PDB file of C-alpha atoms in Angstrom:
ATOM      1  CA  ASP A   1     269.052-115.647 111.503  1.00 68.00           C
ATOM      2  CA  GLN A   2     266.647-114.897 114.336  1.00 78.00           C
ATOM      3  CA  GLN A   3     263.420-113.698 112.729  1.00 91.00           C
ATOM      4  CA  VAL A   4     261.727-113.009 116.056  1.00 94.00           C
ATOM      5  CA  LYS A   5     263.773-111.384 118.787  1.00 94.00           C
ATOM      6  CA  GLN A   6     263.153-110.721 122.436  1.00 96.00           C
ATOM      7  CA  ASN A   7     266.184-108.709 123.393  1.00 92.00           C
ATOM      8  CA  SER A   8     265.492-108.577 127.125  1.00 94.00           C
ATOM      9  CA  PRO A   9     266.117-111.967 128.713  1.00 93.00           C
ATOM     10  CA  SER A  10     264.676-110.784 132.025  1.00 96.00           C
ATOM     11  CA  LEU A  11     262.573-108.042 133.577  1.00 96.00           C
ATOM     12  CA  SER A  12     261.695-107.200 137.181  1.00 97.00           C
ATOM     13  CA  VAL A  13     258.672-105.078 138.070  1.00 97.00           C
ATOM     14  CA  GLN A  14     257.016-104.086 141.320  1.00 97.00           C
ATOM     15  CA  GLU A  15     253.567-105.473 142.012  1.00 97.00           C
ATOM     16  CA  GLY A  16     250.865-103.078 140.811  1.00 97.00           C
ATOM     17  CA  ARG A  17     253.101-101.423 138.223  1.00 97.00           C
ATOM     18  CA  ILE A  18     253.059-101.909 134.464  1.00 98.00           C
ATOM     19  CA  SER A  19     255.129-104.648 132.833  1.00 98.00           C
ATOM     20  CA  ILE A  20     256.159-104.052 129.223  1.00 98.00           C
ATOM     21  CA  LEU A  21     257.619-106.922 127.271  1.00 98.00           C
ATOM     22  CA  ASN A  22     259.008-106.264 123.815  1.00 98.00           C
ATOM     23  CA  CYS A  23     259.410-108.298 120.669  1.00 97.00           C
ATOM     24  CA  ASP A  24     260.962-107.357 117.317  1.00 97.00           C
ATOM     25  CA  TYR A  25     260.663-109.214 114.039  1.00 97.00           C
ATOM     26  CA  THR A  26     262.388-109.010 110.691  1.00 95.00           C
ATOM     27  CA  ASN A  27     260.006-110.763 108.306  1.00 92.00           C
ATOM     28  CA  SER A  28     257.492-108.285 106.855  1.00 92.00           C
ATOM     29  CA  MET A  29     255.325-111.220 105.744  1.00 90.00           C
ATOM     30  CA  PHE A  30     254.362-112.066 109.333  1.00 91.00           C
ATOM     31  CA  ASP A  31     250.642-111.443 109.707  1.00 88.00           C
ATOM     32  CA  TYR A  32     249.672-113.017 113.015  1.00 89.00           C
ATOM     33  CA  PHE A  33     251.347-112.661 116.375  1.00 91.00           C
ATOM     34  CA  LEU A  34     250.818-114.349 119.710  1.00 91.00           C
ATOM     35  CA  TRP A  35     252.098-114.150 123.256  1.00 94.00           C
ATOM     36  CA  TYR A  36     252.515-117.241 125.382  1.00 94.00           C
ATOM     37  CA  LYS A  37     253.221-117.535 129.070  1.00 96.00           C
ATOM     38  CA  LYS A  38     255.247-120.396 130.492  1.00 95.00           C
ATOM     39  CA  TYR A  39     255.656-121.534 134.075  1.00 95.00           C
ATOM     40  CA  PRO A  40     258.522-123.893 135.043  1.00 91.00           C
ATOM     41  CA  ALA A  41     257.912-127.572 134.217  1.00 88.00           C
ATOM     42  CA  GLU A  42     254.770-126.731 132.235  1.00 92.00           C
ATOM     43  CA  GLY A  43     254.013-126.183 128.570  1.00 94.00           C
ATOM     44  CA  PRO A  44     253.426-122.671 127.234  1.00 94.00           C
ATOM     45  CA  THR A  45     249.867-121.384 127.482  1.00 93.00           C
ATOM     46  CA  PHE A  46     248.271-118.916 125.117  1.00 90.00           C
ATOM     47  CA  LEU A  47     247.852-115.399 126.448  1.00 92.00           C
ATOM     48  CA  ILE A  48     246.791-113.016 123.697  1.00 91.00           C
ATOM     49  CA  SER A  49     247.095-112.589 119.945  1.00 89.00           C
ATOM     50  CA  ILE A  50     246.905-109.884 117.318  1.00 90.00           C
ATOM     51  CA  SER A  51     246.386-109.878 113.579  1.00 88.00           C
ATOM     52  CA  SER A  52     248.382-107.552 111.353  1.00 90.00           C
ATOM     53  CA  ILE A  53     245.180-105.703 110.399  1.00 90.00           C
ATOM     54  CA  LYS A  54     245.006-104.356 113.970  1.00 91.00           C
ATOM     55  CA  ASP A  55     247.395-102.282 116.030  1.00 93.00           C
ATOM     56  CA  LYS A  56     246.017-103.137 119.450  1.00 95.00           C
ATOM     57  CA  ASN A  57     244.233-105.966 121.181  1.00 93.00           C
ATOM     58  CA  GLU A  58     243.124-105.977 124.775  1.00 94.00           C
ATOM     59  CA  ASP A  59     242.091-108.752 127.137  1.00 93.00           C
ATOM     60  CA  GLY A  60     241.656-107.775 130.746  1.00 96.00           C
ATOM     61  CA  ARG A  61     245.006-106.763 132.203  1.00 97.00           C
ATOM     62  CA  PHE A  62     246.830-107.725 129.019  1.00 97.00           C
ATOM     63  CA  THR A  63     247.199-105.525 125.950  1.00 97.00           C
ATOM     64  CA  VAL A  64     249.274-106.241 122.870  1.00 97.00           C
ATOM     65  CA  PHE A  65     250.401-103.406 120.613  1.00 97.00           C
ATOM     66  CA  LEU A  66     251.633-103.907 117.067  1.00 97.00           C
ATOM     67  CA  ASN A  67     253.722-101.355 115.167  1.00 96.00           C
ATOM     68  CA  LYS A  68     254.077-102.766 111.669  1.00 95.00           C
ATOM     69  CA  SER A  69     256.305-100.020 110.349  1.00 95.00           C
ATOM     70  CA  ALA A  70     258.790-100.638 113.160  1.00 96.00           C
ATOM     71  CA  LYS A  71     258.240-104.416 113.065  1.00 96.00           C
ATOM     72  CA  HIS A  72     257.710-104.304 116.792  1.00 97.00           C
ATOM     73  CA  LEU A  73     255.129-105.634 119.184  1.00 96.00           C
ATOM     74  CA  SER A  74     254.795-105.248 122.894  1.00 98.00           C
ATOM     75  CA  LEU A  75     252.800-106.818 125.678  1.00 98.00           C
ATOM     76  CA  HIS A  76     251.583-104.604 128.497  1.00 98.00           C
ATOM     77  CA  ILE A  77     250.426-106.083 131.782  1.00 98.00           C
ATOM     78  CA  VAL A  78     248.608-103.677 134.069  1.00 97.00           C
ATOM     79  CA  PRO A  79     248.589-104.010 137.006  1.00 97.00           C
ATOM     80  CA  SER A  80     251.297-106.625 137.362  1.00 98.00           C
ATOM     81  CA  GLN A  81     250.707-109.372 139.909  1.00 97.00           C
ATOM     82  CA  PRO A  82     253.110-111.876 141.496  1.00 96.00           C
ATOM     83  CA  GLY A  83     251.277-114.682 139.642  1.00 96.00           C
ATOM     84  CA  ASP A  84     252.375-113.089 136.374  1.00 97.00           C
ATOM     85  CA  SER A  85     255.960-114.133 137.111  1.00 97.00           C
ATOM     86  CA  ALA A  86     256.799-116.490 134.244  1.00 97.00           C
ATOM     87  CA  VAL A  87     258.659-116.654 130.949  1.00 96.00           C
ATOM     88  CA  TYR A  88     256.839-114.886 128.103  1.00 97.00           C
ATOM     89  CA  PHE A  89     257.342-115.887 124.476  1.00 96.00           C
ATOM     90  CA  CYS A  90     256.196-113.972 121.441  1.00 96.00           C
ATOM     91  CA  ALA A  91     255.545-115.893 118.239  1.00 93.00           C
ATOM     92  CA  ALA A  92     254.799-114.915 114.646  1.00 91.00           C
ATOM     93  CA  SER A  93     253.332-116.568 111.589  1.00 87.00           C
ATOM     94  CA  ALA A  94     253.437-115.662 107.878  1.00 83.00           C
ATOM     95  CA  LYS A  95     250.284-117.127 106.348  1.00 72.00           C
ATOM     96  CA  THR A  96     251.486-120.619 107.180  1.00 73.00           C
ATOM     97  CA  TYR A  97     250.797-123.249 109.777  1.00 71.00           C
ATOM     98  CA  LYS A  98     254.193-122.607 111.341  1.00 79.00           C
ATOM     99  CA  TYR A  99     255.115-120.192 114.093  1.00 86.00           C
ATOM    100  CA  ILE A 100     258.512-118.710 114.806  1.00 90.00           C
ATOM    101  CA  PHE A 101     259.118-118.135 118.499  1.00 93.00           C
ATOM    102  CA  GLY A 102     261.307-115.617 120.232  1.00 95.00           C
ATOM    103  CA  THR A 103     263.789-116.655 122.907  1.00 94.00           C
ATOM    104  CA  GLY A 104     261.579-115.515 125.777  1.00 95.00           C
ATOM    105  CA  THR A 105     261.665-112.903 128.543  1.00 97.00           C
ATOM    106  CA  ARG A 106     261.587-113.943 132.181  1.00 96.00           C
ATOM    107  CA  LEU A 107     259.289-111.619 134.105  1.00 98.00           C
ATOM    108  CA  LYS A 108     259.560-111.371 137.849  1.00 98.00           C
ATOM    109  CA  VAL A 109     256.893-109.397 139.683  1.00 97.00           C
ATOM    110  CA  LEU A 110     258.087-108.352 143.110  1.00 96.00           C
ATOM    111  CA  ALA A 111     255.590-108.257 145.967  1.00 91.00           C
TER     112      ALA A 111
ATOM    113  CA  ASN B   1     239.029-133.311 128.386  1.00 69.00           C
ATOM    114  CA  ALA B   2     242.748-133.852 128.948  1.00 78.00           C
ATOM    115  CA  GLY B   3     243.914-131.426 126.221  1.00 91.00           C
ATOM    116  CA  VAL B   4     247.403-132.312 124.997  1.00 95.00           C
ATOM    117  CA  THR B   5     249.282-135.079 126.781  1.00 96.00           C
ATOM    118  CA  GLN B   6     252.859-136.262 126.290  1.00 97.00           C
ATOM    119  CA  THR B   7     254.470-139.577 127.158  1.00 96.00           C
ATOM    120  CA  PRO B   8     256.959-139.991 128.793  1.00 96.00           C
ATOM    121  CA  LYS B   9     257.623-136.966 131.017  1.00 95.00           C
ATOM    122  CA  PHE B  10     261.310-137.782 131.502  1.00 96.00           C
ATOM    123  CA  ARG B  11     263.761-140.049 129.774  1.00 96.00           C
ATOM    124  CA  VAL B  12     267.496-140.692 129.836  1.00 97.00           C
ATOM    125  CA  LEU B  13     269.084-142.334 126.805  1.00 96.00           C
ATOM    126  CA  LYS B  14     272.568-143.411 125.878  1.00 97.00           C
ATOM    127  CA  THR B  15     274.080-142.199 122.636  1.00 97.00           C
ATOM    128  CA  GLY B  16     272.866-144.351 119.757  1.00 96.00           C
ATOM    129  CA  GLN B  17     269.686-145.573 121.452  1.00 97.00           C
ATOM    130  CA  SER B  18     266.303-144.982 119.881  1.00 96.00           C
ATOM    131  CA  MET B  19     263.019-143.889 121.357  1.00 95.00           C
ATOM    132  CA  THR B  20     259.581-142.568 120.465  1.00 97.00           C
ATOM    133  CA  LEU B  21     257.780-139.682 122.123  1.00 97.00           C
ATOM    134  CA  LEU B  22     254.008-139.856 122.019  1.00 97.00           C
ATOM    135  CA  CYS B  23     251.708-136.851 121.815  1.00 97.00           C
ATOM    136  CA  ALA B  24     247.944-137.222 122.097  1.00 97.00           C
ATOM    137  CA  GLN B  25     245.192-134.592 121.878  1.00 96.00           C
ATOM    138  CA  ASP B  26     241.482-134.961 122.470  1.00 93.00           C
ATOM    139  CA  MET B  27     240.358-131.635 120.999  1.00 90.00           C
ATOM    140  CA  ASN B  28     239.898-132.904 117.440  1.00 90.00           C
ATOM    141  CA  HIS B  29     242.565-130.503 116.218  1.00 89.00           C
ATOM    142  CA  GLU B  30     243.791-130.818 112.672  1.00 89.00           C
ATOM    143  CA  TYR B  31     247.293-129.464 113.199  1.00 90.00           C
ATOM    144  CA  MET B  32     249.972-130.879 115.451  1.00 93.00           C
ATOM    145  CA  TYR B  33     253.557-129.810 116.082  1.00 94.00           C
ATOM    146  CA  TRP B  34     256.737-130.923 117.791  1.00 97.00           C
ATOM    147  CA  TYR B  35     259.087-128.294 119.237  1.00 97.00           C
ATOM    148  CA  ARG B  36     262.284-128.418 121.219  1.00 97.00           C
ATOM    149  CA  GLN B  37     263.257-125.838 123.779  1.00 95.00           C
ATOM    150  CA  ASP B  38     266.889-125.173 124.601  1.00 92.00           C
ATOM    151  CA  PRO B  39     268.366-122.501 126.889  1.00 84.00           C
ATOM    152  CA  GLY B  40     268.617-119.158 125.079  1.00 81.00           C
ATOM    153  CA  MET B  41     267.014-120.589 121.933  1.00 84.00           C
ATOM    154  CA  GLY B  42     263.296-120.334 122.540  1.00 85.00           C
ATOM    155  CA  LEU B  43     261.035-122.905 120.937  1.00 93.00           C
ATOM    156  CA  ARG B  44     262.138-124.352 117.611  1.00 94.00           C
ATOM    157  CA  LEU B  45     259.839-126.318 115.347  1.00 93.00           C
ATOM    158  CA  ILE B  46     261.053-129.835 114.530  1.00 96.00           C
ATOM    159  CA  HIS B  47     258.203-131.275 112.456  1.00 96.00           C
ATOM    160  CA  TYR B  48     254.524-130.576 112.060  1.00 93.00           C
ATOM    161  CA  SER B  49     251.391-132.109 110.567  1.00 93.00           C
ATOM    162  CA  VAL B  50     248.371-130.440 108.989  1.00 89.00           C
ATOM    163  CA  GLY B  51     246.229-133.550 109.071  1.00 90.00           C
ATOM    164  CA  GLU B  52     246.104-137.296 109.527  1.00 93.00           C
ATOM    165  CA  GLY B  53     248.643-139.009 107.308  1.00 93.00           C
ATOM    166  CA  THR B  54     250.617-135.820 106.543  1.00 93.00           C
ATOM    167  CA  THR B  55     253.894-134.542 107.992  1.00 95.00           C
ATOM    168  CA  ALA B  56     256.306-131.755 107.113  1.00 93.00           C
ATOM    169  CA  LYS B  57     259.707-130.508 108.217  1.00 94.00           C
ATOM    170  CA  GLY B  58     260.148-127.537 110.487  1.00 91.00           C
ATOM    171  CA  GLU B  59     263.273-125.531 111.352  1.00 90.00           C
ATOM    172  CA  VAL B  60     265.350-128.320 112.923  1.00 94.00           C
ATOM    173  CA  PRO B  61     264.194-131.707 111.520  1.00 96.00           C
ATOM    174  CA  ASP B  62     267.535-133.524 111.265  1.00 96.00           C
ATOM    175  CA  GLY B  63     267.826-136.618 113.429  1.00 96.00           C
ATOM    176  CA  TYR B  64     264.064-136.903 113.975  1.00 97.00           C
ATOM    177  CA  ASN B  65     261.186-138.649 112.256  1.00 97.00           C
ATOM    178  CA  VAL B  66     257.461-138.295 112.816  1.00 97.00           C
ATOM    179  CA  SER B  67     254.237-140.073 112.020  1.00 97.00           C
ATOM    180  CA  ARG B  68     250.568-139.065 112.177  1.00 97.00           C
ATOM    181  CA  LEU B  69     248.671-142.305 111.604  1.00 94.00           C
ATOM    182  CA  LYS B  70     245.706-141.170 113.678  1.00 95.00           C
ATOM    183  CA  LYS B  71     244.342-137.645 113.919  1.00 94.00           C
ATOM    184  CA  GLN B  72     244.712-137.541 117.671  1.00 96.00           C
ATOM    185  CA  ASN B  73     248.303-138.818 117.864  1.00 97.00           C
ATOM    186  CA  PHE B  74     251.626-137.406 116.688  1.00 98.00           C
ATOM    187  CA  LEU B  75     254.758-139.462 117.285  1.00 98.00           C
ATOM    188  CA  LEU B  76     258.315-138.138 117.346  1.00 98.00           C
ATOM    189  CA  GLY B  77     261.083-140.662 116.837  1.00 97.00           C
ATOM    190  CA  LEU B  78     264.790-140.504 117.488  1.00 96.00           C
ATOM    191  CA  GLU B  79     266.472-143.331 115.579  1.00 92.00           C
ATOM    192  CA  SER B  80     269.983-142.846 116.988  1.00 96.00           C
ATOM    193  CA  ALA B  81     270.058-140.378 119.861  1.00 95.00           C
ATOM    194  CA  ALA B  82     272.909-137.888 120.156  1.00 96.00           C
ATOM    195  CA  PRO B  83     273.888-135.626 123.086  1.00 96.00           C
ATOM    196  CA  SER B  84     272.861-132.628 120.942  1.00 96.00           C
ATOM    197  CA  GLN B  85     269.289-133.884 121.221  1.00 97.00           C
ATOM    198  CA  THR B  86     269.240-133.320 124.952  1.00 97.00           C
ATOM    199  CA  SER B  87     266.370-130.888 125.317  1.00 97.00           C
ATOM    200  CA  VAL B  88     262.824-130.364 126.491  1.00 96.00           C
ATOM    201  CA  TYR B  89     260.340-131.435 123.837  1.00 98.00           C
ATOM    202  CA  PHE B  90     256.890-129.910 123.541  1.00 97.00           C
ATOM    203  CA  CYS B  91     253.989-131.077 121.464  1.00 97.00           C
ATOM    204  CA  ALA B  92     251.215-128.697 120.420  1.00 94.00           C
ATOM    205  CA  SER B  93     247.970-128.828 118.491  1.00 92.00           C
ATOM    206  CA  SER B  94     245.673-126.231 116.930  1.00 88.00           C
ATOM    207  CA  TYR B  95     242.633-125.556 114.771  1.00 79.00           C
ATOM    208  CA  PRO B  96     242.832-123.264 111.783  1.00 70.00           C
ATOM    209  CA  LEU B  97     241.262-119.862 112.353  1.00 57.00           C
ATOM    210  CA  PRO B  98     237.673-119.771 111.132  1.00 49.00           C
ATOM    211  CA  GLY B  99     237.707-118.202 107.685  1.00 45.00           C
ATOM    212  CA  ALA B 100     241.457-117.864 107.790  1.00 49.00           C
ATOM    213  CA  GLY B 101     241.767-118.920 104.199  1.00 45.00           C
ATOM    214  CA  GLN B 102     245.454-118.352 103.772  1.00 47.00           C
ATOM    215  CA  GLY B 103     246.988-120.564 106.389  1.00 44.00           C
ATOM    216  CA  SER B 104     246.814-118.516 109.574  1.00 48.00           C
ATOM    217  CA  THR B 105     246.050-120.762 112.470  1.00 53.00           C
ATOM    218  CA  ASP B 106     244.396-120.432 115.779  1.00 63.00           C
ATOM    219  CA  THR B 107     246.333-120.595 118.991  1.00 77.00           C
ATOM    220  CA  GLN B 108     248.399-123.635 119.736  1.00 85.00           C
ATOM    221  CA  TYR B 109     247.720-125.715 122.833  1.00 90.00           C
ATOM    222  CA  PHE B 110     250.849-127.212 124.316  1.00 94.00           C
ATOM    223  CA  GLY B 111     251.516-130.371 126.241  1.00 96.00           C
ATOM    224  CA  PRO B 112     253.491-130.374 129.505  1.00 95.00           C
ATOM    225  CA  GLY B 113     256.774-131.354 127.863  1.00 96.00           C
ATOM    226  CA  THR B 114     259.204-134.276 127.864  1.00 97.00           C
ATOM    227  CA  ARG B 115     262.657-133.739 129.318  1.00 96.00           C
ATOM    228  CA  LEU B 116     265.142-135.883 127.400  1.00 97.00           C
ATOM    229  CA  THR B 117     268.773-136.353 128.360  1.00 96.00           C
ATOM    230  CA  VAL B 118     271.157-138.143 126.031  1.00 96.00           C
ATOM    231  CA  LEU B 119     274.405-139.267 127.659  1.00 96.00           C
TER     232      LEU B 119
END
């Protein structure tokens, strides 16, 4: 049973446009969510996080939105740049030390 | 400050062989984790540790053992490797969030990964 789902395995966006990556979860106990970015042959690196007490968190070009009633979060990248091309993972935690990761979305930003 | 390092970067084993993957972190983090990444499966937690001398099972612990004898090191062992253990293994470490109280943790810092092939 996949508790964290990223239903789009890949996404292509033109440089300068907005990239929207989506993540759905099933466990209503999740209270902390993160997005990681991963380049080939490297480990994931932290991008942005959000606590369940918020519905939005912004950091530069990256904004994460959380809709608790829909059990949905999204990552917006504006404007998208070719260097943003990577695999993006969302992850969730339910008051524990453990995170459940989604399967990832491969973003390709076209120059 | 090297962050999280993993040794080795690549390894090929034959079925039934054993090996140990070493993870080291120099950030004085309390928590450490071992994940495996397989195509279409995302990252799955194998084992984790919330402090020196403690370990706990994650989602997919079977076939693996771990030890955390020193705070900075977390070892992952395969006693008898199987082809199903062919994967990329990532180690991570983290602090708890300040004032978290109920177990939420800060971001995890990942190592570069170990690519293991079991023939």
